[in-house]
mmCIF file of C-alpha atoms in Angstrom:
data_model
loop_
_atom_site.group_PDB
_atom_site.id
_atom_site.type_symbol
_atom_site.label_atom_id
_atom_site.label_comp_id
_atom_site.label_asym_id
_atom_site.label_seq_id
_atom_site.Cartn_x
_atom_site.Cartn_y
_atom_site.Cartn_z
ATOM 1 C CA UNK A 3 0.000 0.000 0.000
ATOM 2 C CA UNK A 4 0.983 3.399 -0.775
ATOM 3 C CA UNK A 5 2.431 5.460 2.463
ATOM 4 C CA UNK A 6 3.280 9.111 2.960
ATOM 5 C CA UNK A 7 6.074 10.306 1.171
ATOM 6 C CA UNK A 8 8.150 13.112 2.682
ATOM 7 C CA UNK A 9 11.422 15.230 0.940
ATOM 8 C CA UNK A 10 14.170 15.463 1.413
ATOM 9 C CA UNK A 11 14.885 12.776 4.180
ATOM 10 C CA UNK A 12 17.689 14.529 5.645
ATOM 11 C CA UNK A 13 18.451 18.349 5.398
ATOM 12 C CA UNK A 14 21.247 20.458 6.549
ATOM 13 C CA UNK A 15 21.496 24.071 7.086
ATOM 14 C CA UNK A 16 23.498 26.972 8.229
ATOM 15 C CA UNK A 17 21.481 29.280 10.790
ATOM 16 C CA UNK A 18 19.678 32.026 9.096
ATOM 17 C CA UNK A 19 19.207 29.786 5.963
ATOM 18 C CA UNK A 20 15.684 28.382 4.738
ATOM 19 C CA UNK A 21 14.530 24.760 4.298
ATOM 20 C CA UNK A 22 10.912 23.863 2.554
ATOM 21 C CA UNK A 23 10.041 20.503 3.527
ATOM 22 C CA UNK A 24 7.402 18.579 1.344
ATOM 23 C CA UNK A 25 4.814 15.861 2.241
ATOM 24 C CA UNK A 26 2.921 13.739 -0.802
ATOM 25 C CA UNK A 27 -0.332 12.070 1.518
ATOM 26 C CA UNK A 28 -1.575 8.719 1.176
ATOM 27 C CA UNK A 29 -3.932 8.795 -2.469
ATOM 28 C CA UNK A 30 -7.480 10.394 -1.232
ATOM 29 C CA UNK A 31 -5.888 11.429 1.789
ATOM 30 C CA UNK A 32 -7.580 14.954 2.406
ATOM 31 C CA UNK A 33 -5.789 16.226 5.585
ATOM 32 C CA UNK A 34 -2.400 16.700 6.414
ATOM 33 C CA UNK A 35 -0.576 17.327 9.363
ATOM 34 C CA UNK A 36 2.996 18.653 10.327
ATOM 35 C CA UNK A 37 4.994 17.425 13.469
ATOM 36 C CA UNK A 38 7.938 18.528 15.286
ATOM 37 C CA UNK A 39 10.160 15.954 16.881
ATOM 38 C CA UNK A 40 13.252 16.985 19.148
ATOM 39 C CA UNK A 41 15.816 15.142 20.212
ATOM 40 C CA UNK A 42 14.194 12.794 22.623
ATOM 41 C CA UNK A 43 11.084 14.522 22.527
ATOM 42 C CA UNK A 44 7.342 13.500 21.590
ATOM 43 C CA UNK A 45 5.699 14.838 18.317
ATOM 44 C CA UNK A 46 4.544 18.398 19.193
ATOM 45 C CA UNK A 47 1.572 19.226 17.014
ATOM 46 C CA UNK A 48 2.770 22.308 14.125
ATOM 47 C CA UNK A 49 -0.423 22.641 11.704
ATOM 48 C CA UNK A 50 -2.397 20.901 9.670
ATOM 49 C CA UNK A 51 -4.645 21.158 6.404
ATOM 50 C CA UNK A 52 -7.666 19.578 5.222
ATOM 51 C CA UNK A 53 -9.210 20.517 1.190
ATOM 52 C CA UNK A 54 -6.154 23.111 0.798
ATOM 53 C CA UNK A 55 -7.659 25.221 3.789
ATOM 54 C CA UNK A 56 -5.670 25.469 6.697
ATOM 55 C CA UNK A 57 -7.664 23.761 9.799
ATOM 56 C CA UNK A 58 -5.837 23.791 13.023
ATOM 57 C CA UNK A 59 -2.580 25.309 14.178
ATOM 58 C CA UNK A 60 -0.512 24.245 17.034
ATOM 59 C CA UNK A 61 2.734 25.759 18.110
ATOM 60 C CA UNK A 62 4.163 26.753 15.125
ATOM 61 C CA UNK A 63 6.832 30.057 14.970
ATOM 62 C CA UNK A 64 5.972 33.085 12.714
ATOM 63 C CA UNK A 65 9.420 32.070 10.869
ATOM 64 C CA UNK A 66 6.836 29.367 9.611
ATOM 65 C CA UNK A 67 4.685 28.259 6.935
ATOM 66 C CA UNK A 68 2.657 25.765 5.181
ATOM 67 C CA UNK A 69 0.273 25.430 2.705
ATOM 68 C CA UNK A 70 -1.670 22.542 1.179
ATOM 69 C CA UNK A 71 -1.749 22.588 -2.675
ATOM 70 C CA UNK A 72 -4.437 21.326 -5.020
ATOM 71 C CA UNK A 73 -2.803 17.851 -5.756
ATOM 72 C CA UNK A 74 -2.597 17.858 -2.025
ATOM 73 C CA UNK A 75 0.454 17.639 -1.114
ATOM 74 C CA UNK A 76 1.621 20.086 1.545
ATOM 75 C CA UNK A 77 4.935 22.403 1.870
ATOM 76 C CA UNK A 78 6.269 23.484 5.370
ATOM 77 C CA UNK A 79 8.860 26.873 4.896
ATOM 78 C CA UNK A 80 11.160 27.766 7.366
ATOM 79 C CA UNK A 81 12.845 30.353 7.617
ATOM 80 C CA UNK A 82 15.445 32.189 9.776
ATOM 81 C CA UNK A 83 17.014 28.977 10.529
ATOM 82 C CA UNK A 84 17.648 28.409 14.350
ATOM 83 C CA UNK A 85 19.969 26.100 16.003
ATOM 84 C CA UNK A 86 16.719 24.729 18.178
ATOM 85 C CA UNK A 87 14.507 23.975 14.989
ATOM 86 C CA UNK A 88 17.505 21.292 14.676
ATOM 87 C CA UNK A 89 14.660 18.143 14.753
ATOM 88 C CA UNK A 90 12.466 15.225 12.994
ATOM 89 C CA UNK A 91 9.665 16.730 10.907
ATOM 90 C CA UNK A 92 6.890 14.252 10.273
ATOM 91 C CA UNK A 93 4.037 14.969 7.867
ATOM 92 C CA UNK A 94 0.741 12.866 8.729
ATOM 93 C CA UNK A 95 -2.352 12.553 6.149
ATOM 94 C CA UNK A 96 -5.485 11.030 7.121
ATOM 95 C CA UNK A 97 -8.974 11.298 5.363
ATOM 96 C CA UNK A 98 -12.417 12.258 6.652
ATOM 97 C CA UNK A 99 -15.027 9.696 6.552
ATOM 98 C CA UNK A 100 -18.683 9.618 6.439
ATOM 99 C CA UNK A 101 -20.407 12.546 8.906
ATOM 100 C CA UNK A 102 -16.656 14.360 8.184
ATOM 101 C CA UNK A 103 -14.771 11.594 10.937
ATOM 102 C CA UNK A 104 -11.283 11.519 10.434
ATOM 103 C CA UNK A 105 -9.366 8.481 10.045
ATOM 104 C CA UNK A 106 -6.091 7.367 11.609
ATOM 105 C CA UNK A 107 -3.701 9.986 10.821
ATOM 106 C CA UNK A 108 -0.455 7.678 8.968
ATOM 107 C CA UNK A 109 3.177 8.712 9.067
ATOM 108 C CA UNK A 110 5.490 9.565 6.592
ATOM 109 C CA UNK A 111 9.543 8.538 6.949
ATOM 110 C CA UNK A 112 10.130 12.172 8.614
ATOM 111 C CA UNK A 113 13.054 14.470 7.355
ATOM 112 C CA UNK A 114 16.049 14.751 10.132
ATOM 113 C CA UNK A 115 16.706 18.801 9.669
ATOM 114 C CA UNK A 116 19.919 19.560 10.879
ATOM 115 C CA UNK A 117 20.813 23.284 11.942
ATOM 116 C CA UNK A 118 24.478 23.745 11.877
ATOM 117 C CA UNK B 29 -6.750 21.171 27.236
ATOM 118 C CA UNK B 30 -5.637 17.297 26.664
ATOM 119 C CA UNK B 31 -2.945 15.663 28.628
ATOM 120 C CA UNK B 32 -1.317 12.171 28.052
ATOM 121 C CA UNK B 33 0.798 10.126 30.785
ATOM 122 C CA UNK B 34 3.376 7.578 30.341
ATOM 123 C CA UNK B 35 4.709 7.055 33.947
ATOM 124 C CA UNK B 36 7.337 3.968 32.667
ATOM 125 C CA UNK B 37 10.019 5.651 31.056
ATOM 126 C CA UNK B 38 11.693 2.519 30.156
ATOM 127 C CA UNK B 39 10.640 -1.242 30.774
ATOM 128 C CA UNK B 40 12.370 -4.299 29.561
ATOM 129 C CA UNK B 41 10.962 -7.970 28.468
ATOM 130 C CA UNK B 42 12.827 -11.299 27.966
ATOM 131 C CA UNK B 43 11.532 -12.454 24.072
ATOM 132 C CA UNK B 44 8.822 -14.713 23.924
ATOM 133 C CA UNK B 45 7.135 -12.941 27.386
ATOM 134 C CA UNK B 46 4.341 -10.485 28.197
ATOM 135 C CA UNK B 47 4.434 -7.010 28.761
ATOM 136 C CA UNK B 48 2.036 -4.456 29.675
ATOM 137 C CA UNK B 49 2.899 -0.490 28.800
ATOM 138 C CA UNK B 50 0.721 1.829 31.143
ATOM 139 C CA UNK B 51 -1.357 5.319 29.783
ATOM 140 C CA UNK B 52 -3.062 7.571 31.442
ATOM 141 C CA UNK B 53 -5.169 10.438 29.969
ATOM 142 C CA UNK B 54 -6.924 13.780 30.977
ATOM 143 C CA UNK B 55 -10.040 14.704 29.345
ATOM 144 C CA UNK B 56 -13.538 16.277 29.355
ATOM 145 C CA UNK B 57 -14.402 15.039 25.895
ATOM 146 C CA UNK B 58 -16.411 12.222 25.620
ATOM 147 C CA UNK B 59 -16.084 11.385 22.454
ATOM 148 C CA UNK B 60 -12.487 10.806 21.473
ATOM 149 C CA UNK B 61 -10.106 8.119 20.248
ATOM 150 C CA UNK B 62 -6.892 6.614 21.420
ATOM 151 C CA UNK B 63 -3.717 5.177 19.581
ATOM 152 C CA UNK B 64 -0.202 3.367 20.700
ATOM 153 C CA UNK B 65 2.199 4.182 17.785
ATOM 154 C CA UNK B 66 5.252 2.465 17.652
ATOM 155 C CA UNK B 67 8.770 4.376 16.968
ATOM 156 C CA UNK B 68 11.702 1.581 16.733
ATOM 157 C CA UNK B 69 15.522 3.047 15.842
ATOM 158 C CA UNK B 70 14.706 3.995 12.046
ATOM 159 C CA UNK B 71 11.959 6.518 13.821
ATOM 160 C CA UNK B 72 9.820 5.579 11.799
ATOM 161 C CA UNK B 73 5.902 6.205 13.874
ATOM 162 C CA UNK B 74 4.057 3.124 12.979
ATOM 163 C CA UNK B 75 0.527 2.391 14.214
ATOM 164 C CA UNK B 76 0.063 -0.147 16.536
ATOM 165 C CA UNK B 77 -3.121 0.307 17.770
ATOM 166 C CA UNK B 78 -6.818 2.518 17.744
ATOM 167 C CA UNK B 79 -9.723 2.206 20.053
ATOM 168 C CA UNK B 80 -12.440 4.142 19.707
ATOM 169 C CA UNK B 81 -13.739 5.695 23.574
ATOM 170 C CA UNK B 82 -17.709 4.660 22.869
ATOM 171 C CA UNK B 83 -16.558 1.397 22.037
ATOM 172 C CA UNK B 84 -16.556 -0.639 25.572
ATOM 173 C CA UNK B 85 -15.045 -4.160 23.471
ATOM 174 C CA UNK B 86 -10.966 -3.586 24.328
ATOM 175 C CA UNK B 87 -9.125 -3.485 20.900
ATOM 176 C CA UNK B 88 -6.802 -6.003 19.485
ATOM 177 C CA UNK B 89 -3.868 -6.363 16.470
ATOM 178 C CA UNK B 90 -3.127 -9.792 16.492
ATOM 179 C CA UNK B 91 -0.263 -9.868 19.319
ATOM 180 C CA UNK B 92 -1.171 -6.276 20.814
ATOM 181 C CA UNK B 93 -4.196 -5.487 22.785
ATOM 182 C CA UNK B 94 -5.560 -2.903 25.100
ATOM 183 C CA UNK B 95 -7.061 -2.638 28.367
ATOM 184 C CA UNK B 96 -9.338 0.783 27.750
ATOM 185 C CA UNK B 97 -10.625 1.903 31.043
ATOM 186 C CA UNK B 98 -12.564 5.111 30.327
ATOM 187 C CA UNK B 99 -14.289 5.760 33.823
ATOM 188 C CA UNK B 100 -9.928 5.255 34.963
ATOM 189 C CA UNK B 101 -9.222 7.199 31.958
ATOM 190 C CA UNK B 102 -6.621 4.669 31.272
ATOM 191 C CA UNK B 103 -5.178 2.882 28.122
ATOM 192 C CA UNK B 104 -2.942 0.084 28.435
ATOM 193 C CA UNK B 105 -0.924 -1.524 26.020
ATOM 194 C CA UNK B 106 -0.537 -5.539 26.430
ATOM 195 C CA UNK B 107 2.336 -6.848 24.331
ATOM 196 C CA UNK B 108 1.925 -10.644 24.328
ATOM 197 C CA UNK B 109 4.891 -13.208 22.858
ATOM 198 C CA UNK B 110 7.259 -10.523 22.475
ATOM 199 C CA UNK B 111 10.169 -10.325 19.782
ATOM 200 C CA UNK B 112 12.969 -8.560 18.972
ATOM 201 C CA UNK B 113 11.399 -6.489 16.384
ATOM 202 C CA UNK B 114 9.282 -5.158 19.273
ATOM 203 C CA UNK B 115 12.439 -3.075 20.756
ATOM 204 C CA UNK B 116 11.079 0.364 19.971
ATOM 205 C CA UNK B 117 9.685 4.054 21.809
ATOM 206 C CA UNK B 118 6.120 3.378 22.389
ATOM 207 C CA UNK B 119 3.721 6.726 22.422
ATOM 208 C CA UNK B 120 0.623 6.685 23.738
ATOM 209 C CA UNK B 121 -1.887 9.474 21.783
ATOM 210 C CA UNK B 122 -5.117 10.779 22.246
ATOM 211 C CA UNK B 123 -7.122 12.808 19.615
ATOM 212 C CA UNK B 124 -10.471 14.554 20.093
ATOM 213 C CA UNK B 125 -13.652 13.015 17.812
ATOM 214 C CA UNK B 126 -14.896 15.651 15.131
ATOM 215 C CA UNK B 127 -18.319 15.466 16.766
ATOM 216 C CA UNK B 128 -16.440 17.471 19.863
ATOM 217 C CA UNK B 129 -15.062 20.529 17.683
ATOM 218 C CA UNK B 130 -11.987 22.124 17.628
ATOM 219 C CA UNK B 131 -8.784 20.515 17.194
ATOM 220 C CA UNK B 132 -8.124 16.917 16.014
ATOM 221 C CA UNK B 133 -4.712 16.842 16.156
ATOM 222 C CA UNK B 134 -2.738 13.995 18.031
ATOM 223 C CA UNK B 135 -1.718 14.668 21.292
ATOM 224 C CA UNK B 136 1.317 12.298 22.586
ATOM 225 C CA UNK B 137 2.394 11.115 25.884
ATOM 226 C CA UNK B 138 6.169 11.655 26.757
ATOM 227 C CA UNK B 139 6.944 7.723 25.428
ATOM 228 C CA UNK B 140 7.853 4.435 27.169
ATOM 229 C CA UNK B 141 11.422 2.801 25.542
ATOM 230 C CA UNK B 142 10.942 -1.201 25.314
ATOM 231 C CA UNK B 143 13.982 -3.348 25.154
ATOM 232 C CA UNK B 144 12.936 -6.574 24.273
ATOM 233 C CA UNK B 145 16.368 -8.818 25.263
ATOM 234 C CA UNK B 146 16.808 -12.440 23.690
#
């Protein structure tokens, strides 16, 4: 079965630089949503999209964005690099179901963004 | 706001034994569901496990299973015959139902480390 893609897997950067990471869903997955993971930390909830529209946002910095395109697949900008935005980004998609329940939310391979 | 507890940071299980991974949740929802998602070394977050709070039959995955308490507000995580492939962080999540509004983003306990040893 097809999974969530997510590029590039591993990133490096030099503060102050930019990084766009980019999440393909699961096919007729609707919703997607970004994750932060620090170095032995839990997934802390950044933002997520569902139909291109942004639907929830967690705590993401301004130095942030995403958007959700019409293929669906979903961009996260950074900007401003800092040395603590050094962490696993995972992109999740899910789909809504009948009476608009969403599904499980699936996990793509994360990228490992590396602030130097 | 949702909270999620893991009180075992680490726990360890000879192969081929059973082991039980504790959860505890804070809620007022009363609709909501609950996950265990597996993250071995590759960090890869797999899904173990989803039950479904108005569903009172526990869930199972063929060797995992659950022991969903929601009066306790607990969800435990029963490992039975483990293996080696088992050796992973184990999150417990919690995510709001769409019939409750608002957010229905996953919201993760700090993690339990399993060390299955041969």
């Amino acid at each position: 079965a097809a999974g969530v893609i997510q590029s590039p897997r591993h990133l490096i950067k030099e503060k102050r630089e930019t990084a766009t990471l980019k999440c393909y869903p699961i096919p007729r997955h609707d919703t997607v949503y970004w994750y932060q993971q620090g170095p032995g930390q839990d997934p802390q909830f950044l933002i997520s999209f569902y139909e291109k529209m942004q639907s929830d946002k967690g705590s993401i910095p301004d130095r942030f964005s995403a958007q959700q395109f019409s293929d669906y697949h979903s961009e996260l900008n950074m900007s401003s690099l800092e040395l603590g935005d050094s962490a696993l980004y995972f992109c999740a998609s899910s789909k809504r179901l009948a009476g608009g329940i969403l599904d499980t939310q699936y996990f793509g391979p994360g990228t490992r963004l590396t602030v130097l | 706001a949702q909270t999620v507890t893991q009180s075992q940071p680490e726990m360890s299980v000879q192969e081929a034994e059973t082991v039980t991974l504790s959860c505890t949740y804070d809620t007022s929802e009363s609709n909501y569901y609950l996950f265990w998602y597996k993250q071995p070394p590759s960090r890869q977050m797999i899904l173990v496990i989803r039950q479904e709070a108005y569903k009172q039959q526990n869930a199972t995955e063929n060797r995992f299973s659950v022991n969903f308490q929601k009066a306790a507000k607990s969800f435990s995580l029963k490992i039975s015959d483990s293996q080696l492939g088992d050796t992973a962080m184990y999150f417990c999540a919690f995510m709001k139902h769409a019939s409750q509004g608002g957010s229905e983003k996953l919201v993760f306990g700090k993690g339990t480390k399993l060390t299955v040893n041969p």
